[in-house]
Short mmCIF file of C-alpha atoms in Angstrom, two decimals:
data_model
loop_
_atom_site.label_atom_id
_atom_site.label_comp_id
_atom_site.label_asym_id
_atom_site.label_seq_id
_atom_site.Cartn_x
_atom_site.Cartn_y
_atom_site.Cartn_z
CA MET A 8 0.00 0.00 0.00
CA ASN A 9 1.49 3.38 -0.96
CA SER A 10 1.53 6.41 1.34
CA SER A 11 -1.44 8.15 -0.32
CA ASP A 12 -3.56 4.99 0.13
CA GLU A 13 -2.51 4.84 3.77
CA ARG A 14 -3.42 8.51 4.32
CA MET A 15 -6.79 7.96 2.67
CA LEU A 16 -7.47 4.86 4.80
CA LYS A 17 -6.48 6.71 7.96
CA SER A 18 -8.77 9.62 7.11
CA ILE A 19 -11.96 7.58 6.55
CA PRO A 20 -12.90 7.34 10.27
CA ASN A 21 -12.24 11.06 10.73
CA TRP A 22 -14.42 11.92 7.72
CA LEU A 23 -17.19 9.75 9.16
CA SER A 24 -16.96 11.63 12.46
CA LEU A 25 -16.98 14.98 10.66
CA SER A 26 -20.01 13.87 8.64
CA ARG A 27 -21.83 13.24 11.93
CA ILE A 28 -21.28 16.86 12.91
CA PHE A 29 -22.85 18.12 9.67
CA LEU A 30 -25.64 15.52 9.70
CA SER A 31 -26.45 16.45 13.30
CA LEU A 32 -26.65 20.12 12.42
CA GLY A 33 -28.89 19.16 9.49
CA LEU A 34 -31.38 17.70 11.96
CA LEU A 35 -32.13 21.28 13.06
CA PHE A 36 -33.72 21.93 9.66
CA LEU A 37 -36.01 18.88 9.63
CA GLU A 38 -39.41 18.33 11.19
CA PRO A 39 -38.65 16.66 14.54
CA LEU A 40 -39.54 12.95 14.69
CA SER A 41 -40.56 12.89 11.01
CA LEU A 42 -39.43 10.20 8.57
CA SER A 43 -36.73 12.48 7.12
CA PHE A 44 -35.57 13.28 10.68
CA TYR A 45 -35.27 9.58 11.53
CA VAL A 46 -33.41 8.79 8.29
CA MET A 47 -30.80 11.49 8.96
CA TYR A 48 -30.72 10.57 12.65
CA ILE A 49 -29.97 6.92 11.84
CA ALA A 50 -27.25 8.07 9.40
CA CYS A 51 -25.70 9.97 12.33
CA GLY A 52 -25.82 6.82 14.43
CA LEU A 53 -24.27 4.70 11.68
CA SER A 54 -21.42 7.15 11.27
CA ASP A 55 -20.84 6.96 15.03
CA MET A 56 -20.69 3.17 14.98
CA LEU A 57 -18.56 2.93 11.85
CA ASP A 58 -15.88 5.52 12.59
CA GLY A 59 -14.45 3.73 15.61
CA PHE A 60 -15.00 0.27 14.18
CA ILE A 61 -13.12 1.12 10.98
CA ALA A 62 -10.33 2.87 12.88
CA ARG A 63 -9.80 -0.14 15.18
CA LYS A 64 -10.03 -2.74 12.39
CA THR A 65 -7.58 -0.88 10.14
CA GLY A 66 -5.22 0.13 12.94
CA THR A 67 -5.77 3.80 12.16
CA THR A 68 -6.93 5.04 15.56
CA SER A 69 -5.51 8.43 16.51
CA THR A 70 -5.77 11.06 19.19
CA LEU A 71 -7.17 13.48 16.60
CA GLY A 72 -9.78 10.91 15.55
CA ALA A 73 -10.85 10.36 19.16
CA LYS A 74 -11.21 14.13 19.65
CA ILE A 75 -13.23 14.57 16.45
CA ASP A 76 -15.45 11.66 17.52
CA SER A 77 -16.01 13.24 20.95
CA LEU A 78 -16.78 16.62 19.35
CA ALA A 79 -19.25 14.96 16.97
CA ASP A 80 -20.92 13.24 19.94
CA LEU A 81 -21.15 16.55 21.79
CA VAL A 82 -22.65 18.34 18.76
CA MET A 83 -25.18 15.55 18.24
CA ALA A 84 -26.20 15.57 21.93
CA GLY A 85 -26.55 19.35 21.90
CA VAL A 86 -28.66 19.33 18.75
CA LEU A 87 -30.92 16.65 20.23
CA LEU A 88 -31.37 18.69 23.40
CA VAL A 89 -32.38 21.72 21.34
CA ILE A 90 -34.83 19.65 19.29
CA LEU A 91 -36.30 17.34 21.93
CA LEU A 92 -36.56 19.52 25.06
CA PRO A 93 -39.44 21.63 23.72
CA ILE A 94 -41.26 18.49 22.53
CA LEU A 95 -40.79 16.50 25.73
CA ASN A 96 -41.24 19.39 28.14
CA PRO A 97 -39.49 17.58 31.00
CA GLY A 98 -40.16 18.49 34.59
CA THR A 99 -37.89 20.61 36.74
CA ALA A 100 -36.30 17.55 38.36
CA ILE A 101 -35.13 16.18 35.02
CA LEU A 102 -33.87 19.58 33.84
CA LEU A 103 -31.89 20.08 37.06
CA TRP A 104 -30.50 16.57 36.76
CA VAL A 105 -29.39 17.20 33.16
CA ILE A 106 -27.67 20.41 34.30
CA PHE A 107 -25.98 18.47 37.13
CA ILE A 108 -24.70 15.89 34.62
CA GLY A 109 -23.46 18.69 32.37
CA VAL A 110 -21.59 20.32 35.27
CA ILE A 111 -19.90 17.00 36.11
CA ARG A 112 -18.93 16.48 32.46
CA LEU A 113 -17.54 20.04 32.24
CA ALA A 114 -15.62 19.47 35.49
CA ALA A 115 -14.11 16.29 34.02
CA MET A 116 -13.11 18.16 30.87
CA MET A 117 -11.55 20.96 32.91
CA VAL A 118 -9.60 18.47 35.05
CA ALA A 119 -8.31 16.87 31.83
CA ARG A 120 -7.42 20.31 30.47
CA ILE A 121 -5.47 21.20 33.60
CA LYS A 122 -3.77 17.81 34.07
CA TYR A 123 -3.11 16.83 30.46
CA ASN A 124 -3.39 20.17 28.64
CA SER A 125 -6.16 18.64 26.53
CA LEU A 126 -9.93 18.75 26.51
CA ALA A 127 -10.94 15.12 26.63
CA SER A 128 -13.90 12.81 26.78
CA LEU A 129 -13.10 9.17 27.48
CA HIS A 130 -14.49 6.24 25.52
CA THR A 131 -15.49 4.25 28.60
CA TYR A 132 -18.09 1.51 28.55
CA GLY A 133 -20.30 3.79 30.67
CA ASN A 134 -20.03 6.61 28.16
CA LYS A 135 -20.69 4.21 25.29
CA ALA A 136 -23.76 2.77 27.07
CA THR A 137 -25.03 6.28 27.78
CA GLY A 138 -24.46 7.25 24.16
CA LEU A 139 -26.32 4.16 22.94
CA LEU A 140 -29.28 4.85 25.22
CA LEU A 141 -29.31 8.50 24.18
CA PHE A 142 -29.25 7.39 20.55
CA LEU A 143 -32.14 4.97 21.08
CA PHE A 144 -34.19 7.52 23.04
CA PRO A 145 -35.92 9.25 20.07
CA LEU A 146 -36.53 5.86 18.47
CA LEU A 147 -38.14 4.52 21.66
CA LEU A 148 -40.42 7.50 22.30
CA SER A 149 -43.39 5.92 20.60
CA PHE A 150 -42.97 2.66 22.55
CA SER A 151 -42.33 3.86 26.08
CA HIS A 152 -43.19 6.62 28.50
CA SER A 153 -40.69 9.40 27.88
CA GLU A 154 -40.33 10.35 31.56
CA VAL A 155 -39.28 6.82 32.53
CA LEU A 156 -36.73 6.79 29.72
CA MET A 157 -35.39 10.18 30.81
CA TYR A 158 -34.88 8.95 34.39
CA ILE A 159 -33.07 5.82 33.17
CA ILE A 160 -30.81 7.90 30.93
CA CYS A 161 -30.09 10.36 33.74
CA VAL A 162 -29.07 7.55 36.12
CA LEU A 163 -26.70 6.01 33.56
CA ALA A 164 -25.35 9.39 32.44
CA SER A 165 -24.68 10.39 36.07
CA ILE A 166 -22.75 7.20 36.76
CA SER A 167 -20.68 7.48 33.58
CA ALA A 168 -19.98 11.20 34.15
CA LEU A 169 -18.84 10.58 37.73
CA GLU A 170 -16.69 7.66 36.55
CA GLU A 171 -14.99 9.84 33.95
CA LEU A 172 -14.34 12.61 36.48
CA LEU A 173 -12.90 10.06 38.92
CA ILE A 174 -10.65 8.59 36.21
CA HIS A 175 -9.31 12.04 35.32
CA LEU A 176 -8.74 12.92 38.97
CA THR A 177 -6.82 9.72 39.72
CA SER A 178 -4.95 8.99 36.47
CA ASP A 179 -1.40 10.01 35.75
CA GLU A 180 -1.87 10.03 31.98
CA LEU A 181 -4.66 10.68 29.51
CA LEU A 182 -5.95 7.44 28.00
CA LEU A 183 -8.86 8.40 25.74
CA ASN A 184 -9.81 4.77 25.10
CA ARG A 185 -9.78 3.67 28.75
CA LYS A 186 -12.79 1.40 29.12
CA GLY A 187 -13.61 2.10 32.75
CA TRP A 188 -12.48 2.79 36.28
CA PHE A 189 -11.21 -0.74 36.90
CA GLU A 190 -9.24 -1.06 33.66
CA GLY A 191 -5.59 -1.28 34.54
CA LYS A 192 -6.32 -1.41 38.26
CA LYS A 193 -4.72 -4.20 40.29
#
């Protein structure tokens, strides 16, 4: 394989992550929970699943790729909040809980910035599970009571956010792909 083929192969996961940013922003221009919304939404989810899978299978993982993936996840979550909050009209308890989770996540990012001179979001199992549940949330709205789903997501998101903060506070080095608190612990 020549160097241009290698560069192209290495860039595919990053392009998939970047596409998720633009697809997520495109959701803002679609009728929420419409067929076109769900088609673009599922394309966002597929890009999220494929970018990391391709990077791991081809041995092209990179720090830049992990950061682009985290940024794409953040953009997608923010867009969904903007779209879904007015539709769901959650109670004060849920809104305060979401703010609490956001504060913990920002604290974890600030700890990473101070300790490692890098804004970082870890790819822990907890964060992946939270991301999966957040992804499934709009798809499950017609099958389940939205308030129950919101409480389940908040519990999982709280645990994963606290785990990430704890990892940053206790780790000596930044390991973006650390799978959880107990990984590497004896």
